[in-house]
PDB file of C-alpha atoms in Angstrom:
ATOM      1  CA  MET A   1     -84.224-123.948  10.785  1.00  0.00           C
ATOM      2  CA  ASN A   2     -87.231-123.078   8.637  1.00  0.00           C
ATOM      3  CA  ARG A   3     -90.661-124.701   8.651  1.00  0.00           C
ATOM      4  CA  LYS A   4     -89.932-126.996   5.707  1.00  0.00           C
ATOM      5  CA  GLN A   5     -86.744-128.300   7.322  1.00  0.00           C
ATOM      6  CA  LEU A   6     -88.499-128.892  10.642  1.00  0.00           C
ATOM      7  CA  ILE A   7     -91.297-130.842   8.985  1.00  0.00           C
ATOM      8  CA  GLU A   8     -88.763-132.925   7.048  1.00  0.00           C
ATOM      9  CA  GLN A   9     -86.970-133.834  10.277  1.00  0.00           C
ATOM     10  CA  ILE A  10     -90.243-134.828  11.944  1.00  0.00           C
ATOM     11  CA  PHE A  11     -91.327-137.214   9.201  1.00  0.00           C
ATOM     12  CA  GLN A  12     -87.830-138.525   8.545  1.00  0.00           C
ATOM     13  CA  LYS A  13     -87.223-139.402  12.209  1.00  0.00           C
ATOM     14  CA  LYS A  14     -90.881-140.282  12.880  1.00  0.00           C
ATOM     15  CA  THR A  15     -91.027-138.140  15.982  1.00  0.00           C
ATOM     16  CA  PHE A  16     -92.109-134.691  17.102  1.00  0.00           C
ATOM     17  CA  LEU A  17     -90.548-134.986  20.543  1.00  0.00           C
ATOM     18  CA  CYS A  18     -88.845-132.025  22.199  1.00  0.00           C
ATOM     19  CA  VAL A  19     -86.696-132.845  25.225  1.00  0.00           C
ATOM     20  CA  GLY A  20     -86.675-130.175  27.909  1.00  0.00           C
ATOM     21  CA  LEU A  21     -83.231-129.612  29.386  1.00  0.00           C
ATOM     22  CA  ASP A  22     -84.181-128.428  32.894  1.00  0.00           C
ATOM     23  CA  PRO A  23     -81.182-129.530  34.970  1.00  0.00           C
ATOM     24  CA  ASP A  24     -81.592-129.283  38.736  1.00  0.00           C
ATOM     25  CA  ILE A  25     -78.425-130.344  40.555  1.00  0.00           C
ATOM     26  CA  ARG A  26     -80.470-131.487  43.540  1.00  0.00           C
ATOM     27  CA  LYS A  27     -82.272-134.048  41.387  1.00  0.00           C
ATOM     28  CA  MET A  28     -79.204-135.389  39.584  1.00  0.00           C
ATOM     29  CA  PRO A  29     -77.472-138.666  40.422  1.00  0.00           C
ATOM     30  CA  GLU A  30     -74.593-138.305  42.854  1.00  0.00           C
ATOM     31  CA  CYS A  31     -72.096-139.386  40.204  1.00  0.00           C
ATOM     32  CA  VAL A  32     -72.977-136.300  38.152  1.00  0.00           C
ATOM     33  CA  GLN A  33     -72.598-133.883  41.041  1.00  0.00           C
ATOM     34  CA  GLN A  34     -68.912-134.720  41.334  1.00  0.00           C
ATOM     35  CA  GLU A  35     -68.182-133.362  37.830  1.00  0.00           C
ATOM     36  CA  GLU A  36     -66.453-130.013  37.309  1.00  0.00           C
ATOM     37  CA  ASP A  37     -69.430-128.739  35.292  1.00  0.00           C
ATOM     38  CA  PRO A  38     -72.272-131.030  36.405  1.00  0.00           C
ATOM     39  CA  ILE A  39     -74.963-129.177  34.445  1.00  0.00           C
ATOM     40  CA  PHE A  40     -73.183-129.526  31.119  1.00  0.00           C
ATOM     41  CA  PHE A  41     -72.071-133.092  31.865  1.00  0.00           C
ATOM     42  CA  PHE A  42     -75.665-134.052  32.677  1.00  0.00           C
ATOM     43  CA  ASN A  43     -77.050-132.323  29.563  1.00  0.00           C
ATOM     44  CA  LYS A  44     -74.429-133.898  27.307  1.00  0.00           C
ATOM     45  CA  GLN A  45     -75.290-137.391  28.523  1.00  0.00           C
ATOM     46  CA  ILE A  46     -79.011-136.754  28.102  1.00  0.00           C
ATOM     47  CA  ILE A  47     -78.525-135.314  24.608  1.00  0.00           C
ATOM     48  CA  ASP A  48     -76.345-138.182  23.392  1.00  0.00           C
ATOM     49  CA  ALA A  49     -78.850-140.709  24.727  1.00  0.00           C
ATOM     50  CA  THR A  50     -82.057-139.095  23.448  1.00  0.00           C
ATOM     51  CA  ALA A  51     -80.994-137.502  20.132  1.00  0.00           C
ATOM     52  CA  PRO A  52     -82.210-140.437  17.970  1.00  0.00           C
ATOM     53  CA  TYR A  53     -85.724-140.068  19.370  1.00  0.00           C
ATOM     54  CA  CYS A  54     -86.354-136.316  19.234  1.00  0.00           C
ATOM     55  CA  VAL A  55     -86.191-133.381  16.845  1.00  0.00           C
ATOM     56  CA  ALA A  56     -85.787-130.552  19.359  1.00  0.00           C
ATOM     57  CA  TYR A  57     -84.294-129.549  22.689  1.00  0.00           C
ATOM     58  CA  LYS A  58     -85.630-126.858  25.001  1.00  0.00           C
ATOM     59  CA  PRO A  59     -83.299-125.587  27.722  1.00  0.00           C
ATOM     60  CA  ASN A  60     -85.242-123.577  30.303  1.00  0.00           C
ATOM     61  CA  LEU A  61     -83.151-120.544  31.245  1.00  0.00           C
ATOM     62  CA  ALA A  62     -84.330-120.493  34.864  1.00  0.00           C
ATOM     63  CA  PHE A  63     -82.343-123.652  35.596  1.00  0.00           C
ATOM     64  CA  TYR A  64     -79.147-121.964  34.364  1.00  0.00           C
ATOM     65  CA  GLU A  65     -79.646-118.373  35.527  1.00  0.00           C
ATOM     66  CA  CYS A  66     -80.191-119.497  39.117  1.00  0.00           C
ATOM     67  CA  LEU A  67     -76.525-120.526  39.207  1.00  0.00           C
ATOM     68  CA  GLY A  68     -75.211-117.193  37.968  1.00  0.00           C
ATOM     69  CA  VAL A  69     -72.222-117.070  35.651  1.00  0.00           C
ATOM     70  CA  LYS A  70     -71.483-120.789  36.109  1.00  0.00           C
ATOM     71  CA  GLY A  71     -74.985-121.702  35.037  1.00  0.00           C
ATOM     72  CA  MET A  72     -74.934-119.482  31.972  1.00  0.00           C
ATOM     73  CA  THR A  73     -71.590-120.973  30.987  1.00  0.00           C
ATOM     74  CA  SER A  74     -73.232-124.394  31.176  1.00  0.00           C
ATOM     75  CA  PHE A  75     -76.076-123.119  28.999  1.00  0.00           C
ATOM     76  CA  GLU A  76     -73.644-121.775  26.409  1.00  0.00           C
ATOM     77  CA  ARG A  77     -71.706-125.034  26.373  1.00  0.00           C
ATOM     78  CA  THR A  78     -74.937-126.981  25.944  1.00  0.00           C
ATOM     79  CA  VAL A  79     -76.060-124.878  22.984  1.00  0.00           C
ATOM     80  CA  GLU A  80     -72.613-125.061  21.375  1.00  0.00           C
ATOM     81  CA  TYR A  81     -72.545-128.837  21.816  1.00  0.00           C
ATOM     82  CA  LEU A  82     -75.928-129.199  20.126  1.00  0.00           C
ATOM     83  CA  GLN A  83     -74.936-126.913  17.265  1.00  0.00           C
ATOM     84  CA  LYS A  84     -71.673-128.772  16.666  1.00  0.00           C
ATOM     85  CA  PHE A  85     -72.760-132.401  17.031  1.00  0.00           C
ATOM     86  CA  TYR A  86     -76.534-132.296  16.407  1.00  0.00           C
ATOM     87  CA  PRO A  87     -77.053-129.453  13.906  1.00  0.00           C
ATOM     88  CA  ASP A  88     -80.348-130.917  12.657  1.00  0.00           C
ATOM     89  CA  HIS A  89     -82.003-130.565  16.045  1.00  0.00           C
ATOM     90  CA  PHE A  90     -84.183-127.515  16.682  1.00  0.00           C
ATOM     91  CA  ILE A  91     -83.111-125.472  19.733  1.00  0.00           C
ATOM     92  CA  ILE A  92     -85.697-123.530  21.726  1.00  0.00           C
ATOM     93  CA  ALA A  93     -84.507-121.201  24.470  1.00  0.00           C
ATOM     94  CA  ASP A  94     -87.323-121.218  26.997  1.00  0.00           C
ATOM     95  CA  ALA A  95     -86.809-117.771  28.503  1.00  0.00           C
ATOM     96  CA  LYS A  96     -90.294-116.216  28.197  1.00  0.00           C
ATOM     97  CA  ARG A  97     -88.941-112.790  27.370  1.00  0.00           C
ATOM     98  CA  GLY A  98     -90.988-109.731  26.366  1.00  0.00           C
ATOM     99  CA  ASP A  99     -90.616-106.068  27.298  1.00  0.00           C
ATOM    100  CA  ILE A 100     -90.825-102.603  25.725  1.00  0.00           C
ATOM    101  CA  GLY A 101     -89.491-102.519  22.188  1.00  0.00           C
ATOM    102  CA  ASN A 102     -85.853-101.501  22.687  1.00  0.00           C
ATOM    103  CA  THR A 103     -85.463-104.000  25.544  1.00  0.00           C
ATOM    104  CA  SER A 104     -87.016-106.788  23.481  1.00  0.00           C
ATOM    105  CA  ALA A 105     -84.568-105.912  20.716  1.00  0.00           C
ATOM    106  CA  MET A 106     -81.704-106.579  23.136  1.00  0.00           C
ATOM    107  CA  TYR A 107     -83.236-109.879  24.232  1.00  0.00           C
ATOM    108  CA  ALA A 108     -83.591-110.827  20.557  1.00  0.00           C
ATOM    109  CA  ARG A 109     -79.955-109.945  19.934  1.00  0.00           C
ATOM    110  CA  THR A 110     -78.916-112.072  22.902  1.00  0.00           C
ATOM    111  CA  PHE A 111     -80.646-115.252  21.816  1.00  0.00           C
ATOM    112  CA  PHE A 112     -80.624-114.964  18.027  1.00  0.00           C
ATOM    113  CA  GLU A 113     -77.186-113.397  17.509  1.00  0.00           C
ATOM    114  CA  GLU A 114     -75.100-114.282  20.557  1.00  0.00           C
ATOM    115  CA  TYR A 115     -76.463-117.791  21.212  1.00  0.00           C
ATOM    116  CA  ASN A 116     -77.913-118.331  17.709  1.00  0.00           C
ATOM    117  CA  VAL A 117     -80.747-120.581  18.891  1.00  0.00           C
ATOM    118  CA  ASP A 118     -83.634-121.375  16.546  1.00  0.00           C
ATOM    119  CA  ALA A 119     -86.492-120.164  18.713  1.00  0.00           C
ATOM    120  CA  LEU A 120     -87.353-118.246  21.852  1.00  0.00           C
ATOM    121  CA  THR A 121     -90.449-118.332  24.040  1.00  0.00           C
ATOM    122  CA  VAL A 122     -92.008-114.893  24.358  1.00  0.00           C
ATOM    123  CA  ALA A 123     -94.748-113.486  26.608  1.00  0.00           C
ATOM    124  CA  PRO A 124     -97.406-111.509  24.684  1.00  0.00           C
ATOM    125  CA  TYR A 125     -98.862-109.448  27.541  1.00  0.00           C
ATOM    126  CA  MET A 126     -97.188-106.157  26.546  1.00  0.00           C
ATOM    127  CA  GLY A 127     -98.414-106.348  22.969  1.00  0.00           C
ATOM    128  CA  GLU A 128     -97.106-105.811  19.462  1.00  0.00           C
ATOM    129  CA  ASP A 129     -94.027-103.668  20.059  1.00  0.00           C
ATOM    130  CA  SER A 130     -92.767-106.150  22.664  1.00  0.00           C
ATOM    131  CA  VAL A 131     -93.014-109.092  20.226  1.00  0.00           C
ATOM    132  CA  THR A 132     -92.096-107.766  16.776  1.00  0.00           C
ATOM    133  CA  PRO A 133     -88.358-107.213  17.521  1.00  0.00           C
ATOM    134  CA  PHE A 134     -88.029-110.996  17.834  1.00  0.00           C
ATOM    135  CA  LEU A 135     -89.681-111.487  14.427  1.00  0.00           C
ATOM    136  CA  GLU A 136     -87.078-109.462  12.549  1.00  0.00           C
ATOM    137  CA  TYR A 137     -84.617-112.368  12.365  1.00  0.00           C
ATOM    138  CA  LYS A 138     -84.935-114.490   9.244  1.00  0.00           C
ATOM    139  CA  GLY A 139     -85.053-118.210   9.975  1.00  0.00           C
ATOM    140  CA  LYS A 140     -85.783-117.660  13.675  1.00  0.00           C
ATOM    141  CA  TRP A 141     -89.003-118.373  15.523  1.00  0.00           C
ATOM    142  CA  VAL A 142     -91.072-116.715  18.221  1.00  0.00           C
ATOM    143  CA  VAL A 143     -92.903-119.207  20.439  1.00  0.00           C
ATOM    144  CA  LEU A 144     -95.708-117.132  21.917  1.00  0.00           C
ATOM    145  CA  LEU A 145     -97.455-118.100  25.140  1.00  0.00           C
ATOM    146  CA  ALA A 146    -101.116-118.805  24.360  1.00  0.00           C
ATOM    147  CA  LEU A 147    -102.775-121.376  26.645  1.00  0.00           C
ATOM    148  CA  THR A 148    -100.415-122.834  29.209  1.00  0.00           C
ATOM    149  CA  SER A 149    -100.519-126.050  31.231  1.00  0.00           C
ATOM    150  CA  ASN A 150    -100.339-124.635  34.757  1.00  0.00           C
ATOM    151  CA  LYS A 151    -103.337-124.360  37.080  1.00  0.00           C
ATOM    152  CA  GLY A 152    -103.073-120.570  37.147  1.00  0.00           C
ATOM    153  CA  SER A 153    -103.669-120.370  33.397  1.00  0.00           C
ATOM    154  CA  HIS A 154    -107.381-120.056  34.234  1.00  0.00           C
ATOM    155  CA  ASP A 155    -106.783-116.798  36.098  1.00  0.00           C
ATOM    156  CA  PHE A 156    -106.373-114.750  32.919  1.00  0.00           C
ATOM    157  CA  GLN A 157    -106.117-116.864  29.779  1.00  0.00           C
ATOM    158  CA  LEU A 158    -109.707-118.130  29.898  1.00  0.00           C
ATOM    159  CA  THR A 159    -111.340-114.847  30.874  1.00  0.00           C
ATOM    160  CA  GLU A 160    -113.911-113.614  28.330  1.00  0.00           C
ATOM    161  CA  ASP A 161    -114.707-110.163  26.983  1.00  0.00           C
ATOM    162  CA  LYS A 162    -118.288-108.975  26.488  1.00  0.00           C
ATOM    163  CA  GLU A 163    -118.459-110.760  23.111  1.00  0.00           C
ATOM    164  CA  GLY A 164    -117.448-114.045  24.711  1.00  0.00           C
ATOM    165  CA  GLU A 165    -113.938-114.115  23.216  1.00  0.00           C
ATOM    166  CA  ARG A 166    -111.401-115.595  25.609  1.00  0.00           C
ATOM    167  CA  LEU A 167    -108.065-113.899  26.171  1.00  0.00           C
ATOM    168  CA  PHE A 168    -106.012-116.744  24.634  1.00  0.00           C
ATOM    169  CA  GLU A 169    -108.159-116.517  21.475  1.00  0.00           C
ATOM    170  CA  LYS A 170    -107.516-112.779  21.306  1.00  0.00           C
ATOM    171  CA  VAL A 171    -103.769-113.442  21.612  1.00  0.00           C
ATOM    172  CA  LEU A 172    -103.915-115.993  18.788  1.00  0.00           C
ATOM    173  CA  LYS A 173    -105.881-113.734  16.467  1.00  0.00           C
ATOM    174  CA  LYS A 174    -104.021-110.490  17.119  1.00  0.00           C
ATOM    175  CA  SER A 175    -100.534-112.012  16.960  1.00  0.00           C
ATOM    176  CA  GLN A 176    -101.181-113.388  13.481  1.00  0.00           C
ATOM    177  CA  GLN A 177    -101.101-109.773  12.313  1.00  0.00           C
ATOM    178  CA  TRP A 178     -97.457-109.632  13.451  1.00  0.00           C
ATOM    179  CA  GLY A 179     -96.063-113.009  12.405  1.00  0.00           C
ATOM    180  CA  ASN A 180     -97.098-116.034  10.402  1.00  0.00           C
ATOM    181  CA  GLU A 181     -96.885-119.834  10.396  1.00  0.00           C
ATOM    182  CA  ASP A 182     -93.285-119.650   9.161  1.00  0.00           C
ATOM    183  CA  ASN A 183     -91.918-117.678  12.106  1.00  0.00           C
ATOM    184  CA  MET A 184     -94.398-118.000  14.966  1.00  0.00           C
ATOM    185  CA  MET A 185     -95.467-120.938  17.111  1.00  0.00           C
ATOM    186  CA  TYR A 186     -97.748-121.028  20.129  1.00  0.00           C
ATOM    187  CA  VAL A 187     -97.343-122.622  23.545  1.00  0.00           C
ATOM    188  CA  VAL A 188    -100.386-124.754  24.358  1.00  0.00           C
ATOM    189  CA  GLY A 189    -100.249-127.011  27.406  1.00  0.00           C
ATOM    190  CA  ALA A 190    -100.941-130.714  26.964  1.00  0.00           C
ATOM    191  CA  THR A 191    -103.265-130.614  29.978  1.00  0.00           C
ATOM    192  CA  GLN A 192    -105.708-128.450  28.007  1.00  0.00           C
ATOM    193  CA  GLY A 193    -106.950-131.543  26.114  1.00  0.00           C
ATOM    194  CA  GLN A 194    -110.034-130.839  24.036  1.00  0.00           C
ATOM    195  CA  MET A 195    -109.243-127.112  24.023  1.00  0.00           C
ATOM    196  CA  PHE A 196    -106.881-127.902  21.148  1.00  0.00           C
ATOM    197  CA  GLN A 197    -109.992-127.921  18.954  1.00  0.00           C
ATOM    198  CA  ASP A 198    -110.579-124.275  19.800  1.00  0.00           C
ATOM    199  CA  ILE A 199    -106.908-123.469  19.207  1.00  0.00           C
ATOM    200  CA  ARG A 200    -107.020-125.041  15.756  1.00  0.00           C
ATOM    201  CA  LYS A 201    -110.098-123.028  14.788  1.00  0.00           C
ATOM    202  CA  VAL A 202    -108.072-119.852  15.234  1.00  0.00           C
ATOM    203  CA  ALA A 203    -104.588-121.109  14.302  1.00  0.00           C
ATOM    204  CA  PRO A 204    -105.136-124.051  11.928  1.00  0.00           C
ATOM    205  CA  ASN A 205    -101.626-124.234  10.475  1.00  0.00           C
ATOM    206  CA  HIS A 206     -99.246-122.927  13.128  1.00  0.00           C
ATOM    207  CA  PHE A 207     -96.870-125.204  15.007  1.00  0.00           C
ATOM    208  CA  LEU A 208     -97.767-125.667  18.657  1.00  0.00           C
ATOM    209  CA  LEU A 209     -95.168-126.249  21.357  1.00  0.00           C
ATOM    210  CA  VAL A 210     -96.888-128.544  23.824  1.00  0.00           C
ATOM    211  CA  PRO A 211     -95.450-128.933  27.329  1.00  0.00           C
ATOM    212  CA  GLY A 212     -97.122-131.008  30.004  1.00  0.00           C
ATOM    213  CA  VAL A 213     -96.857-134.563  28.657  1.00  0.00           C
ATOM    214  CA  GLY A 214     -95.466-136.914  31.285  1.00  0.00           C
ATOM    215  CA  ALA A 215     -94.860-135.462  34.735  1.00  0.00           C
ATOM    216  CA  GLN A 216     -97.717-132.945  34.396  1.00  0.00           C
ATOM    217  CA  GLY A 217    -100.196-135.609  33.292  1.00  0.00           C
ATOM    218  CA  GLY A 218    -101.012-134.498  29.737  1.00  0.00           C
ATOM    219  CA  SER A 219    -102.093-137.165  27.248  1.00  0.00           C
ATOM    220  CA  LEU A 220    -100.132-137.430  23.999  1.00  0.00           C
ATOM    221  CA  GLN A 221    -103.019-139.223  22.314  1.00  0.00           C
ATOM    222  CA  GLU A 222    -105.499-136.511  23.293  1.00  0.00           C
ATOM    223  CA  VAL A 223    -103.161-133.780  22.089  1.00  0.00           C
ATOM    224  CA  CYS A 224    -102.829-135.529  18.725  1.00  0.00           C
ATOM    225  CA  LYS A 225    -106.556-136.256  18.452  1.00  0.00           C
ATOM    226  CA  TYR A 226    -107.393-132.560  18.573  1.00  0.00           C
ATOM    227  CA  GLY A 227    -104.161-130.824  17.585  1.00  0.00           C
ATOM    228  CA  ILE A 228    -102.231-132.694  14.899  1.00  0.00           C
ATOM    229  CA  ILE A 229    -102.425-131.484  11.270  1.00  0.00           C
ATOM    230  CA  LYS A 230    -101.141-132.803   7.921  1.00  0.00           C
ATOM    231  CA  ASP A 231     -97.723-131.179   8.512  1.00  0.00           C
ATOM    232  CA  CYS A 232     -97.814-132.510  12.088  1.00  0.00           C
ATOM    233  CA  GLY A 233     -97.799-129.000  13.509  1.00  0.00           C
ATOM    234  CA  LEU A 234     -96.754-130.179  16.967  1.00  0.00           C
ATOM    235  CA  LEU A 235     -93.607-130.198  19.064  1.00  0.00           C
ATOM    236  CA  VAL A 236     -94.484-132.110  22.223  1.00  0.00           C
ATOM    237  CA  ASN A 237     -92.123-131.427  25.095  1.00  0.00           C
ATOM    238  CA  SER A 238     -91.213-133.695  27.976  1.00  0.00           C
ATOM    239  CA  SER A 239     -88.710-132.526  30.578  1.00  0.00           C
ATOM    240  CA  ARG A 240     -88.814-134.168  34.010  1.00  0.00           C
ATOM    241  CA  GLY A 241     -90.392-137.352  32.666  1.00  0.00           C
ATOM    242  CA  ILE A 242     -87.310-137.980  30.517  1.00  0.00           C
ATOM    243  CA  ILE A 243     -84.281-136.358  32.114  1.00  0.00           C
ATOM    244  CA  TYR A 244     -84.995-137.647  35.634  1.00  0.00           C
ATOM    245  CA  ALA A 245     -86.070-141.134  34.586  1.00  0.00           C
ATOM    246  CA  GLY A 246     -82.966-142.646  36.211  1.00  0.00           C
ATOM    247  CA  HIS A 247     -81.306-141.996  39.563  1.00  0.00           C
ATOM    248  CA  ASP A 248     -77.948-143.748  39.286  1.00  0.00           C
ATOM    249  CA  GLU A 249     -75.008-143.942  36.892  1.00  0.00           C
ATOM    250  CA  ASN A 250     -77.332-145.398  34.231  1.00  0.00           C
ATOM    251  CA  PHE A 251     -79.503-142.268  34.183  1.00  0.00           C
ATOM    252  CA  ALA A 252     -78.855-141.524  30.507  1.00  0.00           C
ATOM    253  CA  GLN A 253     -79.983-144.988  29.405  1.00  0.00           C
ATOM    254  CA  ALA A 254     -83.173-144.591  31.442  1.00  0.00           C
ATOM    255  CA  SER A 255     -83.785-141.271  29.678  1.00  0.00           C
ATOM    256  CA  ALA A 256     -83.224-142.901  26.313  1.00  0.00           C
ATOM    257  CA  GLU A 257     -85.824-145.546  27.106  1.00  0.00           C
ATOM    258  CA  LYS A 258     -88.402-142.928  28.071  1.00  0.00           C
ATOM    259  CA  ALA A 259     -87.674-140.904  24.943  1.00  0.00           C
ATOM    260  CA  LYS A 260     -87.868-144.004  22.758  1.00  0.00           C
ATOM    261  CA  ASP A 261     -91.239-144.917  24.243  1.00  0.00           C
ATOM    262  CA  LEU A 262     -92.624-141.474  23.386  1.00  0.00           C
ATOM    263  CA  GLN A 263     -91.077-141.618  19.915  1.00  0.00           C
ATOM    264  CA  GLN A 264     -92.796-144.931  19.223  1.00  0.00           C
ATOM    265  CA  GLN A 265     -96.138-143.492  20.315  1.00  0.00           C
ATOM    266  CA  MET A 266     -95.527-140.484  18.059  1.00  0.00           C
ATOM    267  CA  GLU A 267     -94.687-142.722  15.114  1.00  0.00           C
ATOM    268  CA  VAL A 268     -98.127-144.295  15.492  1.00  0.00           C
ATOM    269  CA  GLU A 269     -99.781-140.879  15.541  1.00  0.00           C
ATOM    270  CA  LEU A 270     -97.864-139.705  12.468  1.00  0.00           C
ATOM    271  CA  SER A 271     -98.902-142.827  10.575  1.00  0.00           C
ATOM    272  CA  LYS A 272    -102.533-141.746  10.948  1.00  0.00           C
ATOM    273  CA  ILE A 273    -101.975-138.556   8.951  1.00  0.00           C
ATOM    274  CA  GLY A 274    -103.402-139.145   5.506  1.00  0.00           C
TER     275      GLY A 274
END
């Protein structure tokens, strides 16, 4: 999915919601745990319930890899289900890959050829040759970690060099020499609030993938106040706040209600773009 198509979906559906598919069997309703493939069954129900209210899904690979082959089979089935029944939804594999060039090339082949997802989260720490192999695929996106929502983000991302430039700003500036607004997004945590102003000074037109709304306490309104642009330029992710909204056999309906609530808030924010 290219930038133009993504923007069209956002304004057509009046939402820039991304639903994080982070299935933890221990948090699922008991009725789900009895299924032959509980991960896929859970994801399928969540997808069917929330699809009208979002434009993207983001399965986090850690929740599948921890179950070995069974978990990766569930991941594959989830991606195939989305591609078959919801082809207009953007799929982000949240795997945070990044290694020396030839290894990154294999990771890129895995996610962009084998699984054929739209985007992959990538860690920038190892520099240009660890990122550029992912940018060689036309129509695919790199989602580069920039300023994350976790408490430990302050350990490195906000450190300054002798000119006062913070590490996340250096990442934003340098990476724009490798990719552009048509094939690169940045991860910026919703809990960073007013820092979105600083992000937009360096990356005024790039899409931002924004985790941290909901369970992590980030404010959608604050994110939009400082981060939204005329093309929207945001994919706001909610995982736990949506997929674990219910704890019984009506869990999917509870998820739909949470997703709908966020969609309605996003519709208001989109209406402010003039």
